[in-house]
PDB file of C-alpha atoms in Angstrom:
ATOM      1  CA  UNK L   1     -18.833  10.821  10.271  1.00  0.00           C
ATOM      2  CA  UNK L   2     -16.603   7.967   9.167  1.00  0.00           C
ATOM      3  CA  UNK L   3     -13.994   8.287   6.417  1.00  0.00           C
ATOM      4  CA  UNK L   4     -12.584   4.986   5.067  1.00  0.00           C
ATOM      5  CA  UNK L   5      -9.537   5.287   2.777  1.00  0.00           C
ATOM      6  CA  UNK L   6      -8.679   2.483   0.378  1.00  0.00           C
ATOM      7  CA  UNK L   7      -5.994   1.980  -2.173  1.00  0.00           C
ATOM      8  CA  UNK L   8      -6.308  -1.105  -4.321  1.00  0.00           C
ATOM      9  CA  UNK L   9      -9.987  -1.994  -3.976  1.00  0.00           C
ATOM     10  CA  UNK L  10      -9.481  -5.738  -3.740  1.00  0.00           C
ATOM     11  CA  UNK L  11     -10.821  -5.837  -0.175  1.00  0.00           C
ATOM     12  CA  UNK L  12     -11.197  -9.579   0.386  1.00  0.00           C
ATOM     13  CA  UNK L  13     -11.373  -8.645   4.107  1.00  0.00           C
ATOM     14  CA  UNK L  14     -14.252  -6.167   3.558  1.00  0.00           C
ATOM     15  CA  UNK L  15     -12.320  -3.270   5.125  1.00  0.00           C
ATOM     16  CA  UNK L  16     -13.742  -0.661   2.706  1.00  0.00           C
ATOM     17  CA  UNK L  17     -17.276  -1.107   3.924  1.00  0.00           C
ATOM     18  CA  UNK L  18     -18.857   1.641   5.912  1.00  0.00           C
ATOM     19  CA  UNK L  19     -21.914  -0.076   7.439  1.00  0.00           C
ATOM     20  CA  UNK L  20     -22.691   2.775   9.842  1.00  0.00           C
ATOM     21  CA  UNK L  21     -22.485   5.582   7.274  1.00  0.00           C
ATOM     22  CA  UNK L  22     -19.679   7.690   5.973  1.00  0.00           C
ATOM     23  CA  UNK L  23     -17.668   7.682   2.750  1.00  0.00           C
ATOM     24  CA  UNK L  24     -14.910   5.609   1.193  1.00  0.00           C
ATOM     25  CA  UNK L  25     -12.122   7.584  -0.481  1.00  0.00           C
ATOM     26  CA  UNK L  26     -10.227   6.066  -3.441  1.00  0.00           C
ATOM     27  CA  UNK L  27      -6.492   6.676  -3.051  1.00  0.00           C
ATOM     28  CA  UNK L  28      -5.433   4.200  -5.798  1.00  0.00           C
ATOM     29  CA  UNK L  29      -3.502   6.866  -7.698  1.00  0.00           C
ATOM     30  CA  UNK L  30      -1.197   7.472  -4.717  1.00  0.00           C
ATOM     31  CA  UNK L  31       1.575   5.050  -5.785  1.00  0.00           C
ATOM     32  CA  UNK L  32       4.857   6.667  -4.786  1.00  0.00           C
ATOM     33  CA  UNK L  33       7.533   5.303  -2.512  1.00  0.00           C
ATOM     34  CA  UNK L  34       8.092   8.207  -0.094  1.00  0.00           C
ATOM     35  CA  UNK L  35      11.222   6.907   1.644  1.00  0.00           C
ATOM     36  CA  UNK L  36      13.367   3.821   1.864  1.00  0.00           C
ATOM     37  CA  UNK L  37      15.691   3.192   4.803  1.00  0.00           C
ATOM     38  CA  UNK L  38      17.776   0.230   3.706  1.00  0.00           C
ATOM     39  CA  UNK L  39      19.712  -0.010   6.980  1.00  0.00           C
ATOM     40  CA  UNK L  40      16.456  -0.320   8.958  1.00  0.00           C
ATOM     41  CA  UNK L  41      14.644  -2.348   6.273  1.00  0.00           C
ATOM     42  CA  UNK L  42      11.870   0.229   6.475  1.00  0.00           C
ATOM     43  CA  UNK L  43       9.915   1.710   3.614  1.00  0.00           C
ATOM     44  CA  UNK L  44       7.290   4.460   3.636  1.00  0.00           C
ATOM     45  CA  UNK L  45       4.780   4.207   0.769  1.00  0.00           C
ATOM     46  CA  UNK L  46       1.560   5.853  -0.330  1.00  0.00           C
ATOM     47  CA  UNK L  47      -1.654   3.899   0.013  1.00  0.00           C
ATOM     48  CA  UNK L  48      -2.241   2.984  -3.604  1.00  0.00           C
ATOM     49  CA  UNK L  49       1.011   1.159  -4.355  1.00  0.00           C
ATOM     50  CA  UNK L  50       0.593  -2.543  -5.013  1.00  0.00           C
ATOM     51  CA  UNK L  51       2.792  -5.261  -3.657  1.00  0.00           C
ATOM     52  CA  UNK L  52       4.153  -6.110  -7.123  1.00  0.00           C
ATOM     53  CA  UNK L  53       5.136  -2.495  -7.701  1.00  0.00           C
ATOM     54  CA  UNK L  54       6.820  -2.414  -4.317  1.00  0.00           C
ATOM     55  CA  UNK L  55       8.712  -5.621  -5.010  1.00  0.00           C
ATOM     56  CA  UNK L  56       9.953  -4.172  -8.314  1.00  0.00           C
ATOM     57  CA  UNK L  57      11.140  -1.025  -6.538  1.00  0.00           C
ATOM     58  CA  UNK L  58      12.899  -2.917  -3.754  1.00  0.00           C
ATOM     59  CA  UNK L  59      14.656  -5.350  -6.152  1.00  0.00           C
ATOM     60  CA  UNK L  60      17.168  -2.670  -7.107  1.00  0.00           C
ATOM     61  CA  UNK L  61      18.271  -2.488  -3.476  1.00  0.00           C
ATOM     62  CA  UNK L  62      18.491  -6.293  -3.037  1.00  0.00           C
ATOM     63  CA  UNK L  63      15.367  -6.326  -0.859  1.00  0.00           C
ATOM     64  CA  UNK L  64      12.144  -8.284  -1.135  1.00  0.00           C
ATOM     65  CA  UNK L  65       8.667  -7.791   0.280  1.00  0.00           C
ATOM     66  CA  UNK L  66       6.980 -11.189   0.762  1.00  0.00           C
ATOM     67  CA  UNK L  67       3.345 -11.488  -0.289  1.00  0.00           C
ATOM     68  CA  UNK L  68       0.760 -11.027   2.466  1.00  0.00           C
ATOM     69  CA  UNK L  69      -1.879 -13.696   2.002  1.00  0.00           C
ATOM     70  CA  UNK L  70      -4.576 -11.229   3.025  1.00  0.00           C
TER      71      UNK L  70
END
């Protein structure tokens, strides 16, 4: 049984498809930043946070997350 989590449902890559059966689980409400390690430039986030929300969060710390073209 296949479980496919997804967060923002844009899926231009088609990664939320489950062609061999299973379910897709919507995690779009999971939008928290769990941890930020400024010294390591490492951030742990929940699946539903968008890149614009992440950029706004990081701006306070003088950090930037460049857009991933998908």
